[in-house]
Coordinates of C-alpha atoms and ligand atoms in Angstrom, one line a residue:
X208 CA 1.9 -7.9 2.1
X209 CA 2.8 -5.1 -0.1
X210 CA 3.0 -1.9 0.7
X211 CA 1.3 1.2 -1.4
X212 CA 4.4 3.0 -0.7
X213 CA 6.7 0.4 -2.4
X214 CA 4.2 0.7 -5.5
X215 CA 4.8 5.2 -5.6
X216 CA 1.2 5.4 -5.1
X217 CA 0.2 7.9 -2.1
X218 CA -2.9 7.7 0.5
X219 CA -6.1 10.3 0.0
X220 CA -5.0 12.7 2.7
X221 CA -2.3 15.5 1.7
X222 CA -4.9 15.8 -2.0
X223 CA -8.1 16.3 -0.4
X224 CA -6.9 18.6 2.1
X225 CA -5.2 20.8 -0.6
X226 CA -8.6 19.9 -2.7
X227 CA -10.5 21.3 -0.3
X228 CA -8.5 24.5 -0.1
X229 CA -8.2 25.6 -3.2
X230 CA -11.5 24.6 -4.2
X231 CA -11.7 22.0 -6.7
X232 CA -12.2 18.2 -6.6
X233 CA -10.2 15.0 -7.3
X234 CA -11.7 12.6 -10.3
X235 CA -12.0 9.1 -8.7
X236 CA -12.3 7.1 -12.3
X237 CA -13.3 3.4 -12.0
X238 CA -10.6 1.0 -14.4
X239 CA -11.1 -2.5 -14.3
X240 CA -8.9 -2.8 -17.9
X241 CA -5.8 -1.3 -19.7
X242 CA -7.0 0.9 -22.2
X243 CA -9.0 2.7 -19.3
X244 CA -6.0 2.7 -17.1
X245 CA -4.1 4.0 -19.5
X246 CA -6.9 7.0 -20.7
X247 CA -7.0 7.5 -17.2
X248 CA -3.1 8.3 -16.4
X249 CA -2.5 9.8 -20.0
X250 CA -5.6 12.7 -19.5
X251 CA -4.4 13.5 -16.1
X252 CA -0.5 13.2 -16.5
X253 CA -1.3 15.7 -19.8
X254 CA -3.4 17.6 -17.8
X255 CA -1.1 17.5 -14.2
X256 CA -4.2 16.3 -12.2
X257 CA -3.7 14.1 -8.7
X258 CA -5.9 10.7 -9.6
X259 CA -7.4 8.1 -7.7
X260 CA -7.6 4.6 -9.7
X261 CA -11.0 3.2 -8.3
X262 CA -11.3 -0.2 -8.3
X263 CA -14.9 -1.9 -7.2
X264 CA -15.5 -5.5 -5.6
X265 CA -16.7 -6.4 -9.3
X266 CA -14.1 -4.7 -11.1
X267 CA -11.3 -6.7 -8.5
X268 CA -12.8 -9.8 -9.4
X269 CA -12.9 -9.2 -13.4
X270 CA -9.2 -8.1 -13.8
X271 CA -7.7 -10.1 -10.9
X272 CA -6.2 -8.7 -8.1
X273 CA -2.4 -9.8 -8.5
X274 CA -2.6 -8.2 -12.2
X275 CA -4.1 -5.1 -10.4
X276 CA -1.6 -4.6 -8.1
X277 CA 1.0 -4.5 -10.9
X278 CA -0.8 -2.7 -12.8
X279 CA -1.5 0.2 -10.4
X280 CA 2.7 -0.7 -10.0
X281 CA 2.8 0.4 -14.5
X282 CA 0.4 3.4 -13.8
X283 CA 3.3 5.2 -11.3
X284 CA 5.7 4.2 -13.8
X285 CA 3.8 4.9 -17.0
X286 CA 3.6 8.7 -15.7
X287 CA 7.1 9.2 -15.1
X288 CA 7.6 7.8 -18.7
X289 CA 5.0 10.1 -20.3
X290 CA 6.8 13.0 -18.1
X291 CA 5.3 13.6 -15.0
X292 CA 5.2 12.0 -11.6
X293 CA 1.4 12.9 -10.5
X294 CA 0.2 11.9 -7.2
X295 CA -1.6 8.4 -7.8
X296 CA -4.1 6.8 -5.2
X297 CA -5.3 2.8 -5.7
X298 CA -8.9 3.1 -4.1
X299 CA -11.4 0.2 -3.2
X300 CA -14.7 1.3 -4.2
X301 CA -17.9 0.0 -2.2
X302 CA -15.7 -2.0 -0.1
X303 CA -18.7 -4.6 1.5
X304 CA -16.7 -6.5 4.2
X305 CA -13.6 -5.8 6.2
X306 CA -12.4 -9.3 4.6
X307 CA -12.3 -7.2 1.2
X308 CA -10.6 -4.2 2.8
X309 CA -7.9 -5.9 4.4
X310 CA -7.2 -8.1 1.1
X311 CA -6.8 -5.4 -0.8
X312 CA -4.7 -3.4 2.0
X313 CA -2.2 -6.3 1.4
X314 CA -2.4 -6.3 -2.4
X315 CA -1.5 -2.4 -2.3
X316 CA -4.7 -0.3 -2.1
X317 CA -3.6 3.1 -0.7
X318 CA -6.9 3.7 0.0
X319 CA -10.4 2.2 1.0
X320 CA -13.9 2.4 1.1
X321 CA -15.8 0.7 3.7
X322 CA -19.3 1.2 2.3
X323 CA -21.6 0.3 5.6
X324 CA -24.9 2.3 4.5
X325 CA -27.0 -0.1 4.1
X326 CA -26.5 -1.5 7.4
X327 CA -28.2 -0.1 10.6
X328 CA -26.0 3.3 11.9
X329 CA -24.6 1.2 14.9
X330 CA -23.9 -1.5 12.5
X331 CA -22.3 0.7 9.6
X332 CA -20.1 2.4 12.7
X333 CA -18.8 -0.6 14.1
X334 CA -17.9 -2.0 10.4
X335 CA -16.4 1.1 9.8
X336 CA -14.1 1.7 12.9
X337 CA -12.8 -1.8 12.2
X338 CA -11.6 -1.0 8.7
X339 CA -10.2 2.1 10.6
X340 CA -8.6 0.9 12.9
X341 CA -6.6 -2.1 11.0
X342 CA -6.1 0.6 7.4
X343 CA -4.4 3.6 9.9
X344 CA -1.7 1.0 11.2
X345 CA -0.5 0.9 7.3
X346 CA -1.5 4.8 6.7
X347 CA -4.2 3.5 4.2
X348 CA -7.1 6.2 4.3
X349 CA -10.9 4.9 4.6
X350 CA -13.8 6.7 2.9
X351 CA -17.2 5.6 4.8
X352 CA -20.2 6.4 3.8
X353 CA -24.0 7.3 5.6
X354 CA -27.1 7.9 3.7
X355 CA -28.0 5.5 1.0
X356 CA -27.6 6.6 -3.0
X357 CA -30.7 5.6 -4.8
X358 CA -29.8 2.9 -7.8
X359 CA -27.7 0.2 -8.3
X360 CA -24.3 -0.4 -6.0
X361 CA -23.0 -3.9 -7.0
X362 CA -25.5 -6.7 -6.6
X363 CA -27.4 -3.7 -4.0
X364 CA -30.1 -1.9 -5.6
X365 CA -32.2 0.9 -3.1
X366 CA -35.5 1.8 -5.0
X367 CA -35.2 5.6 -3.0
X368 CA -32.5 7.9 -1.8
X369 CA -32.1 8.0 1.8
X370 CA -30.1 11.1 2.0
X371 CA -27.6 11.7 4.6
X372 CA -28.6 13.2 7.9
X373 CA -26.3 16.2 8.7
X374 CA -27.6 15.5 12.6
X375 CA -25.4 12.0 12.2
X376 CA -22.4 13.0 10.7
X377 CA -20.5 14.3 13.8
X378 CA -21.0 11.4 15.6
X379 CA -20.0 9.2 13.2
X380 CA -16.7 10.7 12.0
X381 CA -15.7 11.1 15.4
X382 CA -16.7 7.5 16.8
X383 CA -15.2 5.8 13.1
X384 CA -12.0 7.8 12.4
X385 CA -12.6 7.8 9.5
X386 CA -10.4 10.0 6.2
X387 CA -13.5 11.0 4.2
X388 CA -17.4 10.7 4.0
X389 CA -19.4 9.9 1.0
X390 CA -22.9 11.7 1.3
X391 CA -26.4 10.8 -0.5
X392 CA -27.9 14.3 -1.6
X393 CA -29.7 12.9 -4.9
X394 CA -26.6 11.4 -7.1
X395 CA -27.3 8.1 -7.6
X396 CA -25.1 4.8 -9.9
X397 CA -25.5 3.9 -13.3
X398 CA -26.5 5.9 -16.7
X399 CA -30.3 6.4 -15.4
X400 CA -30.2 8.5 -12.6
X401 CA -33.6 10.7 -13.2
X402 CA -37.0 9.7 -14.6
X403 CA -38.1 12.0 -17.7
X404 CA -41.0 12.4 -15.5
X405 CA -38.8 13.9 -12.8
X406 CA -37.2 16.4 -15.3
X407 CA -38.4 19.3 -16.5
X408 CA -37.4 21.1 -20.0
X409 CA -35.2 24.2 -20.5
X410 CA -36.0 27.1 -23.5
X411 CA -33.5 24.7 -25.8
X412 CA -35.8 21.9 -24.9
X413 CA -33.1 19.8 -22.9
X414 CA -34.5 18.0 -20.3
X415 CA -33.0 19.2 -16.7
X416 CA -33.4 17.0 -13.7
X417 CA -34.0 18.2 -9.9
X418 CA -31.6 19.6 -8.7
X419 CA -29.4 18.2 -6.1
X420 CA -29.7 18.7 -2.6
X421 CA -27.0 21.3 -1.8
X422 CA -28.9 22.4 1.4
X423 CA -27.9 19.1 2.6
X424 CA -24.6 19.0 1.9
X425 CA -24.4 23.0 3.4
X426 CA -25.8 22.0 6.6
X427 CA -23.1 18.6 6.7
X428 CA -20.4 21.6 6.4
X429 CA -21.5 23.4 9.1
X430 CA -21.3 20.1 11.5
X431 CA -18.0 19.1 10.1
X432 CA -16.2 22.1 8.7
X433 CA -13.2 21.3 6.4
X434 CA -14.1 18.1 6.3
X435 CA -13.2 15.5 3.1
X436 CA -16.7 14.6 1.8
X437 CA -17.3 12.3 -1.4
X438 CA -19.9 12.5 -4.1
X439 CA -20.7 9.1 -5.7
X440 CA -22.7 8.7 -8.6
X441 CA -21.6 11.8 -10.7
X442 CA -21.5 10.7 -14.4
X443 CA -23.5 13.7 -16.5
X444 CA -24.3 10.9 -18.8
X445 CA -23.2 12.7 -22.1
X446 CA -26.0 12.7 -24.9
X447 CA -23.7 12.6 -27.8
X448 CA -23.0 9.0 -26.2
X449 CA -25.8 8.6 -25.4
X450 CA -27.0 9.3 -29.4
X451 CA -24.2 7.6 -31.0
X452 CA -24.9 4.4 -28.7
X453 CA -28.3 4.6 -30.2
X454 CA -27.8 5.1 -33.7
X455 CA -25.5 2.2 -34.1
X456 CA -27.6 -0.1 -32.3
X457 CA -27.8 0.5 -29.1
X458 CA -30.6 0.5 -27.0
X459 CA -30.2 3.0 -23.9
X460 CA -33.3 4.3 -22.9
X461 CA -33.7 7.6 -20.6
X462 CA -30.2 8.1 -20.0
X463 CA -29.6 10.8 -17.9
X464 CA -27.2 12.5 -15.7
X465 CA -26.0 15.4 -13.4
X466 CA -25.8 18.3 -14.8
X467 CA -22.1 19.6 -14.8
X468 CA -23.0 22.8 -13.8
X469 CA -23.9 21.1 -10.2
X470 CA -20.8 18.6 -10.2
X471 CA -18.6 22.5 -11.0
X472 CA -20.9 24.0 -8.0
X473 CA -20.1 20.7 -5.9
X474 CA -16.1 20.9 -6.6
X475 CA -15.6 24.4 -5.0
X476 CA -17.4 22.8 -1.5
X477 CA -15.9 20.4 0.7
X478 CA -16.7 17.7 -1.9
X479 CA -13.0 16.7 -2.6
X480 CA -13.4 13.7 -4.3
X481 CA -16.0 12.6 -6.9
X482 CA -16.9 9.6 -8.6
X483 CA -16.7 9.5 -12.4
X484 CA -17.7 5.8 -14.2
X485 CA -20.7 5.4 -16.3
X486 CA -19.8 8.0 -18.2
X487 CA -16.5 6.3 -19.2
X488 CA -18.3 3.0 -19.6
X489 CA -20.6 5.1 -22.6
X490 CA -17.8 6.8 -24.3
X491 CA -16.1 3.6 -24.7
X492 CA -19.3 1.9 -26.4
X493 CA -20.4 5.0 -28.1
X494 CA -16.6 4.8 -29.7
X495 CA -16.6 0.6 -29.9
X496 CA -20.0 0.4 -31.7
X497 CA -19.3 3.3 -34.3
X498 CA -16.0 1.2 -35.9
X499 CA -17.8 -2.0 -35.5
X500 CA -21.0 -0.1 -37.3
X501 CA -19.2 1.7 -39.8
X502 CA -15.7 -0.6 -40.6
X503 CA -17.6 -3.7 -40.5
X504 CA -14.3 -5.2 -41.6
X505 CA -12.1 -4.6 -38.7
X506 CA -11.4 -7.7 -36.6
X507 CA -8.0 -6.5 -34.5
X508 CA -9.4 -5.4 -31.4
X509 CA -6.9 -2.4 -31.6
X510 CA -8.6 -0.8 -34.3
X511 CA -11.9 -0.4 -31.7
X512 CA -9.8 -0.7 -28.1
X513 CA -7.9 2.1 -29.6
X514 CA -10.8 4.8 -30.7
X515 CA -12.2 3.7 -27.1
X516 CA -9.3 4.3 -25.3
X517 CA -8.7 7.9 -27.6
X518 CA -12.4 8.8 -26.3
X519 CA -12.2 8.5 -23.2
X520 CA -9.2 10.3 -22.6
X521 CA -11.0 13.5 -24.0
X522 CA -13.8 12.5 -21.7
X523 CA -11.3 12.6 -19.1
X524 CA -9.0 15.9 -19.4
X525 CA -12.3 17.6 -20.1
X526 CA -13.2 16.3 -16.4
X527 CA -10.8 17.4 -14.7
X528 CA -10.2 20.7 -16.7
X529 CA -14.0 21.5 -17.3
X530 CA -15.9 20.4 -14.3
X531 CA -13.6 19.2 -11.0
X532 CA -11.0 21.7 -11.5
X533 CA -8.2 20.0 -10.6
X534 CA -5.8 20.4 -14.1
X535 CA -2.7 21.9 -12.8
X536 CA -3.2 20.8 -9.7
X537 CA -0.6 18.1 -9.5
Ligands
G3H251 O1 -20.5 2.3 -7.8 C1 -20.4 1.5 -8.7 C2 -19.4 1.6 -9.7 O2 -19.8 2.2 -10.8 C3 -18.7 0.3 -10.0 O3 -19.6 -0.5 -10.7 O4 -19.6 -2.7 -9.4 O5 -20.3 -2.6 -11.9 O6 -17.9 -2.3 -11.2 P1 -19.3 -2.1 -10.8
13P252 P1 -21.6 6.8 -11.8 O1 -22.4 5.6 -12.1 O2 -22.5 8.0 -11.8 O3 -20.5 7.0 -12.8 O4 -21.0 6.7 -10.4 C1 -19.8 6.0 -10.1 C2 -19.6 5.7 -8.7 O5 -20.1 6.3 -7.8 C3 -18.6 4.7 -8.3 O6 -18.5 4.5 -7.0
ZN253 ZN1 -20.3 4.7 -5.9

């Protein structure tokens, strides 16, 4: 068992209560690989932004969870060496068993998330009080989550949102202790959140999906004021990466996002954390397909890991300065 602490890395707590004060949210960026890692802790160290390193049940699996551990270890490090010693959380994302939670507990997590939505309420409280119950003893924080994001989650796809009931959410923070809550309100995974048929087009002929369901998320305030909540699914899905994916090859189809407008709106609530990954995944291929289309003779994967990387660190500091607000916030 190793403990967060030993790693420098620091639980959810103290950041989204000061989040939730001064009004802006915490990025929660998905690594499962160096040159992200590295993006990641470079944008926010130059940009003195608090962090969470989200790692999914997928992504665990991919970069193995010894190498994780150490790695999350160099991130702590790696920001003291580039000059600044920002508060750095090692997240489970869409944790799907308390097997997984505890695992990754031992392996240095500093923070959780016991995603039971798509379980029956009594089921997802029980599964979530148990994570609770066995993270607080090591003063690991547990995001759960109710209401179910439409998209894919992992191998779970939901055809629909279910969004969250704001009659629920009382109950179930109070019965699961849990830190946070993540909330459907129409976000939803991947780079195809909206139908073109759902959007409709503004006077510069962009297509603008419906708008999210801040009603919802008003009345969940009201029943649970000052409380952490967690927007998943929050990639704006950029066109330029979306256009540059296509023009050297790629095939994406519909791609789009939330606007970052709503995301900025979102970030002054109680929304304290918010979920940032396909977007990262399409800067790095719009970047990785441009050299490979227009240097067919590069072969060192530094000459296309590094344009990647350099990408989506500008995709990053404009995050957190831009749209969550948390630059300076460190
Ligand atoms: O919520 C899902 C995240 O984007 C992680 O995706 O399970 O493919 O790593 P993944
Ligand atoms: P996106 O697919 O919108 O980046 O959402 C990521 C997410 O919610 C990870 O948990
Ligand atoms: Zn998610």
């Amino acid at each position: 068992m190793v403990s967060y602490k030993e790693l420098g890395l620091v639980n959810s707590r103290e950041l989204f209560k000061k989040a939730i004060e001064g009004k802006y949210a915490i990025p929660a960026f998905n690594f499962n690989n160096m040159e992200q890692m590295q993006a990641i802790i470079q944008a926010c160290v130059e940009e003195s932004s608090p962090v969470i390193l989200q790692v999914s049940s997928g992504a665990r699996k991919y970069a193995n969870q010894t190498l994780l551990r150490y790695m999350a270890q160099g991130a702590v490090e790696y920001a003291k060496e580039l000059g600044k010693l920002i508060p750095i959380v090692l997240h489970l994302d869409h944790g799907d068993s308390f097997e997984l939670c505890k695992s990754c507990i031992e392996y240095g997590f500093s923070s959780v998330m016991i995603d039971g939505s798509h379980f029956s309420y009594d089921e997802n409280v029980a599964l979530t009080r148990k994570v609770v119950e066995y993270a607080h003893q090591y003063d690991v924080t547990v995001e759960g989550e109710l209401g179910v994001l439409a998209g894919i989650e992992d191998d779970v796809v939901a055809a629909a949102h279910i969004y969250t009931q704001p009659e629920e959410v009382e109950d179930f923070v109070s019965k699961t202790g849990v830190d946070s809550l993540a909330i459907s309100i129409g976000t939803s995974h991947g780079a195809n959140k909206f139908k073109p048929e759902q959007c409709t087009r503004n006077a510069d002929g962009v297509l603008v999906p419906p708008p999210l369901r801040f009603d919802i998320l008003e009345a969940i305030e009201k029943r649970i004021p000052g409380f952490p909540i967690v927007l998943h699914g929050s990639s704006s899905v950029p066109q330029q990466y979306v256009e540059t994916i296509n023009k050297y090859g790629g095939k994406l189809k519909d791609a789009i996002g939330i606007p970052e407008e709503e995301l900025r709106h979102a970030s002054q609530s109680a929304v304290c954390k918010i979920n940032i990954d396909s977007d990262g995944r399409l800067a790095m291929t719009a970047a990785v397909r441009e050299v490979f289309a227009t240097s067919p003779e590069k072969f060192d994967p530094r000459q296309y890991l590094g344009p990647a990387r350099e990408e989506l660190k500008k995709l990053y500091r404009h995050k957190v300065v831009n749209v969550l607000g948390s630059a300076g916030k460190a």
